[in-house]
PDB file of C-alpha atoms and ligand atoms in Angstrom:
ATOM      1  CA  MET A  21     -43.231 -79.714  35.523  1.00 47.00           C
ATOM      2  CA  ARG A  22     -46.631 -79.126  33.496  1.00 49.00           C
ATOM      3  CA  SER A  23     -47.500 -76.684  36.178  1.00 46.00           C
ATOM      4  CA  SER A  24     -44.548 -74.851  36.758  1.00 45.00           C
ATOM      5  CA  GLU A  25     -44.729 -74.381  32.857  1.00 47.00           C
ATOM      6  CA  ALA A  26     -48.095 -72.998  33.256  1.00 45.00           C
ATOM      7  CA  GLU A  27     -47.441 -70.672  35.988  1.00 47.00           C
ATOM      8  CA  PRO A  28     -45.262 -68.434  34.761  1.00 46.00           C
ATOM      9  CA  ARG A  29     -47.264 -68.002  31.389  1.00 49.00           C
ATOM     10  CA  ARG A  30     -50.347 -67.606  33.104  1.00 48.00           C
ATOM     11  CA  SER A  31     -48.470 -64.780  35.375  1.00 46.00           C
ATOM     12  CA  GLY A  32     -46.886 -63.225  32.190  1.00 45.00           C
ATOM     13  CA  GLY A  33     -50.249 -63.388  30.733  1.00 46.00           C
ATOM     14  CA  ILE A  34     -52.131 -61.339  33.548  1.00 48.00           C
ATOM     15  CA  GLY A  35     -49.401 -59.087  33.836  1.00 50.00           C
ATOM     16  CA  TRP A  36     -49.419 -58.451  30.054  1.00 50.00           C
ATOM     17  CA  ILE A  37     -53.359 -57.640  29.718  1.00 49.00           C
ATOM     18  CA  PRO A  38     -53.381 -54.836  32.498  1.00 53.00           C
ATOM     19  CA  MET A  39     -50.151 -53.200  30.951  1.00 53.00           C
ATOM     20  CA  THR A  40     -51.864 -53.211  27.446  1.00 50.00           C
ATOM     21  CA  ALA A  41     -54.840 -51.464  29.172  1.00 51.00           C
ATOM     22  CA  VAL A  42     -53.021 -49.158  30.611  1.00 48.00           C
ATOM     23  CA  ILE A  43     -51.285 -48.539  27.735  1.00 47.00           C
ATOM     24  CA  LEU A  44     -54.619 -48.664  25.511  1.00 48.00           C
ATOM     25  CA  ALA A  45     -55.929 -45.875  27.966  1.00 50.00           C
ATOM     26  CA  LEU A  46     -53.148 -43.977  27.800  1.00 49.00           C
ATOM     27  CA  ALA A  47     -53.545 -43.519  23.917  1.00 53.00           C
ATOM     28  CA  ALA A  48     -57.103 -43.463  23.888  1.00 51.00           C
ATOM     29  CA  GLY A  49     -57.362 -40.952  26.676  1.00 48.00           C
ATOM     30  CA  PRO A  50     -56.515 -37.850  24.736  1.00 47.00           C
ATOM     31  CA  ALA A  51     -57.561 -39.124  21.417  1.00 45.00           C
ATOM     32  CA  LEU A  52     -61.136 -39.017  22.776  1.00 44.00           C
ATOM     33  CA  VAL A  53     -60.045 -35.663  24.449  1.00 44.00           C
ATOM     34  CA  ALA A  54     -58.645 -34.264  21.006  1.00 44.00           C
ATOM     35  CA  PHE A  55     -61.806 -35.923  18.985  1.00 44.00           C
ATOM     36  CA  SER A  56     -64.358 -34.635  21.476  1.00 45.00           C
ATOM     37  CA  GLY A  57     -62.487 -31.002  21.130  1.00 46.00           C
ATOM     38  CA  THR A  58     -61.916 -30.886  17.581  1.00 48.00           C
ATOM     39  CA  PRO A  59     -64.844 -30.444  15.170  1.00 51.00           C
ATOM     40  CA  GLU A  60     -67.858 -29.580  16.720  1.00 52.00           C
ATOM     41  CA  ALA A  61     -65.892 -27.295  19.534  1.00 52.00           C
ATOM     42  CA  GLU A  62     -64.317 -25.111  16.741  1.00 53.00           C
ATOM     43  CA  ALA A  63     -67.501 -24.672  14.982  1.00 52.00           C
ATOM     44  CA  ALA A  64     -69.336 -23.224  17.914  1.00 51.00           C
ATOM     45  CA  ASP A  65     -65.966 -21.423  18.836  1.00 54.00           C
ATOM     46  CA  ALA A  66     -66.158 -19.445  15.317  1.00 58.00           C
ATOM     47  CA  LEU A  67     -69.873 -18.822  15.841  1.00 59.00           C
ATOM     48  CA  HIS A  68     -69.432 -17.488  19.581  1.00 77.00           C
ATOM     49  CA  LEU A  69     -68.642 -13.771  20.024  1.00 91.00           C
ATOM     50  CA  THR A  70     -65.267 -12.727  21.197  1.00 94.00           C
ATOM     51  CA  LEU A  71     -64.402  -9.761  23.390  1.00 96.00           C
ATOM     52  CA  LEU A  72     -61.891  -8.084  21.562  1.00 97.00           C
ATOM     53  CA  GLY A  73     -60.817  -5.450  23.708  1.00 98.00           C
ATOM     54  CA  THR A  74     -62.248  -2.616  26.121  1.00 98.00           C
ATOM     55  CA  PHE A  75     -62.066   0.520  27.509  1.00 98.00           C
ATOM     56  CA  PRO A  76     -60.497   1.148  30.238  1.00 98.00           C
ATOM     57  CA  ALA A  77     -58.364  -1.938  29.061  1.00 98.00           C
ATOM     58  CA  ALA A  78     -58.116  -4.586  31.752  1.00 98.00           C
ATOM     59  CA  ASP A  79     -55.638  -4.170  34.465  1.00 98.00           C
ATOM     60  CA  THR A  80     -54.893  -0.715  33.869  1.00 98.00           C
ATOM     61  CA  VAL A  81     -54.495   2.566  36.283  1.00 98.00           C
ATOM     62  CA  LEU A  82     -56.229   5.543  35.181  1.00 98.00           C
ATOM     63  CA  THR A  83     -54.968   8.881  36.104  1.00 98.00           C
ATOM     64  CA  GLU A  84     -58.453  10.685  35.242  1.00 97.00           C
ATOM     65  CA  ALA A  85     -62.049   8.830  35.352  1.00 98.00           C
ATOM     66  CA  PRO A  86     -63.640   7.538  32.074  1.00 98.00           C
ATOM     67  CA  ASP A  87     -66.713   8.702  31.252  1.00 97.00           C
ATOM     68  CA  GLU A  88     -67.790   5.723  30.222  1.00 98.00           C
ATOM     69  CA  VAL A  89     -66.762   1.635  30.021  1.00 98.00           C
ATOM     70  CA  ARG A  90     -67.001  -0.034  26.636  1.00 98.00           C
ATOM     71  CA  LEU A  91     -66.459  -3.220  25.302  1.00 98.00           C
ATOM     72  CA  TRP A  92     -65.800  -4.378  21.694  1.00 98.00           C
ATOM     73  CA  PHE A  93     -67.013  -7.785  20.831  1.00 97.00           C
ATOM     74  CA  SER A  94     -66.312  -9.770  17.262  1.00 96.00           C
ATOM     75  CA  GLU A  95     -69.741  -9.620  16.441  1.00 96.00           C
ATOM     76  CA  ALA A  96     -72.971  -7.617  17.555  1.00 96.00           C
ATOM     77  CA  PRO A  97     -74.268  -9.027  20.889  1.00 97.00           C
ATOM     78  CA  GLN A  98     -78.411  -9.803  21.361  1.00 96.00           C
ATOM     79  CA  MET A  99     -78.958  -6.811  23.635  1.00 95.00           C
ATOM     80  CA  ARG A 100     -81.651  -8.640  25.065  1.00 94.00           C
ATOM     81  CA  GLY A 101     -80.133 -10.585  27.972  1.00 94.00           C
ATOM     82  CA  SER A 102     -76.737  -8.974  27.799  1.00 96.00           C
ATOM     83  CA  SER A 103     -75.588  -6.233  30.431  1.00 98.00           C
ATOM     84  CA  VAL A 104     -72.472  -4.155  31.793  1.00 98.00           C
ATOM     85  CA  ARG A 105     -72.363  -3.283  35.065  1.00 98.00           C
ATOM     86  CA  LEU A 106     -69.960  -1.445  37.403  1.00 98.00           C
ATOM     87  CA  ALA A 107     -69.182  -2.084  40.779  1.00 98.00           C
ATOM     88  CA  ASP A 108     -66.998  -0.610  43.404  1.00 98.00           C
ATOM     89  CA  ALA A 109     -64.114  -2.208  45.273  1.00 97.00           C
ATOM     90  CA  GLY A 110     -66.321  -3.162  48.104  1.00 97.00           C
ATOM     91  CA  GLY A 111     -68.786  -4.899  44.986  1.00 97.00           C
ATOM     92  CA  GLU A 112     -71.518  -2.345  45.102  1.00 98.00           C
ATOM     93  CA  LEU A 113     -72.930  -1.512  42.027  1.00 98.00           C
ATOM     94  CA  VAL A 114     -72.330   1.910  40.522  1.00 98.00           C
ATOM     95  CA  PRO A 115     -75.322   3.672  38.995  1.00 98.00           C
ATOM     96  CA  THR A 116     -74.800   3.664  35.111  1.00 98.00           C
ATOM     97  CA  THR A 117     -76.956   3.543  32.117  1.00 98.00           C
ATOM     98  CA  GLU A 118     -78.309   0.393  30.835  1.00 98.00           C
ATOM     99  CA  ALA A 119     -75.593  -1.461  28.252  1.00 98.00           C
ATOM    100  CA  ALA A 120     -76.262   0.297  24.673  1.00 98.00           C
ATOM    101  CA  PRO A 121     -74.945  -0.520  21.376  1.00 98.00           C
ATOM    102  CA  GLU A 122     -73.020   1.910  19.369  1.00 98.00           C
ATOM    103  CA  ASP A 123     -74.815   3.437  17.141  1.00 97.00           C
ATOM    104  CA  GLY A 124     -73.654   2.690  13.489  1.00 97.00           C
ATOM    105  CA  ASP A 125     -71.539  -0.029  15.154  1.00 97.00           C
ATOM    106  CA  GLU A 126     -73.358  -2.709  17.496  1.00 97.00           C
ATOM    107  CA  THR A 127     -70.347  -4.952  17.632  1.00 97.00           C
ATOM    108  CA  GLN A 128     -69.601  -2.109  20.523  1.00 98.00           C
ATOM    109  CA  VAL A 129     -71.479  -2.018  23.817  1.00 98.00           C
ATOM    110  CA  PHE A 130     -71.252   0.723  26.296  1.00 98.00           C
ATOM    111  CA  ILE A 131     -72.545   2.199  29.925  1.00 98.00           C
ATOM    112  CA  THR A 132     -72.077   5.377  31.127  1.00 98.00           C
ATOM    113  CA  PRO A 133     -71.888   6.234  34.840  1.00 98.00           C
ATOM    114  CA  GLU A 134     -74.318   8.318  36.367  1.00 98.00           C
ATOM    115  CA  ALA A 135     -71.587  10.588  38.301  1.00 98.00           C
ATOM    116  CA  PRO A 136     -68.016  10.959  37.725  1.00 97.00           C
ATOM    117  CA  LEU A 137     -65.963   7.775  38.963  1.00 98.00           C
ATOM    118  CA  SER A 138     -64.015   8.508  42.005  1.00 97.00           C
ATOM    119  CA  ALA A 139     -60.569   7.218  42.718  1.00 98.00           C
ATOM    120  CA  GLY A 140     -60.362   3.375  43.194  1.00 98.00           C
ATOM    121  CA  THR A 141     -60.432   0.062  41.843  1.00 98.00           C
ATOM    122  CA  TYR A 142     -63.637  -0.953  39.527  1.00 98.00           C
ATOM    123  CA  THR A 143     -64.827  -4.452  38.398  1.00 98.00           C
ATOM    124  CA  VAL A 144     -66.763  -4.562  35.595  1.00 98.00           C
ATOM    125  CA  HIS A 145     -69.089  -7.767  35.189  1.00 98.00           C
ATOM    126  CA  TRP A 146     -70.560  -8.485  31.369  1.00 98.00           C
ATOM    127  CA  ARG A 147     -72.741 -10.924  29.837  1.00 97.00           C
ATOM    128  CA  VAL A 148     -73.842 -10.908  26.226  1.00 97.00           C
ATOM    129  CA  ILE A 149     -75.796 -13.162  23.979  1.00 96.00           C
ATOM    130  CA  ALA A 150     -74.118 -13.813  20.643  1.00 95.00           C
ATOM    131  CA  GLN A 151     -75.886 -13.983  17.663  1.00 93.00           C
ATOM    132  CA  ASP A 152     -76.179 -17.978  18.036  1.00 92.00           C
ATOM    133  CA  GLY A 153     -78.071 -17.500  21.029  1.00 93.00           C
ATOM    134  CA  HIS A 154     -75.243 -18.725  23.454  1.00 93.00           C
ATOM    135  CA  ALA A 155     -73.960 -16.523  26.605  1.00 94.00           C
ATOM    136  CA  GLN A 156     -70.773 -15.175  26.911  1.00 93.00           C
ATOM    137  CA  ASN A 157     -69.572 -13.353  30.546  1.00 95.00           C
ATOM    138  CA  GLY A 158     -66.518 -12.152  31.863  1.00 97.00           C
ATOM    139  CA  GLU A 159     -65.290  -9.714  34.385  1.00 98.00           C
ATOM    140  CA  PHE A 160     -62.293  -7.097  34.414  1.00 98.00           C
ATOM    141  CA  ASP A 161     -60.642  -4.707  36.914  1.00 98.00           C
ATOM    142  CA  PHE A 162     -59.634  -1.224  36.257  1.00 98.00           C
ATOM    143  CA  GLN A 163     -58.192   1.352  38.770  1.00 98.00           C
ATOM    144  CA  ILE A 164     -58.468   4.969  38.602  1.00 98.00           C
ATOM    145  CA  GLU A 165     -55.940   6.738  41.021  1.00 97.00           C
TER     146      GLU A 165
HETATM  147 CU1   CU B 205     -71.644 -19.792  20.151  1.00 81.47          CU
END
């Protein structure tokens, strides 16, 4: 009797512990993610510059070739280490001026193609250094009909 009474208790105990571990893991997982993603990450996001807009706007189709490519940021990037490059549909770099801040509004950075752009799809690759030293990069396409 003793052993048959002990057996279910024991198996019940074994079953209960893993279930508790699973529940704890499920509860702790999101909590840990939330914790690691909260105060420090938000502070870093607040410091990071963000891309506010571009000309041409991403994924637009233009009927006329733009004479520049311009990016607007939430703060003035550090120009040292920052770059904006233009590539054609084949991935070849299109000759442009070096990325330069707009006079009087250094939150805007622009490049100017050295020759008028022909019809086709282009990709803008940008990389900028925020005032806090963090690099941000991205790319977007536009098309000229
Ligand atoms: Cu940052």
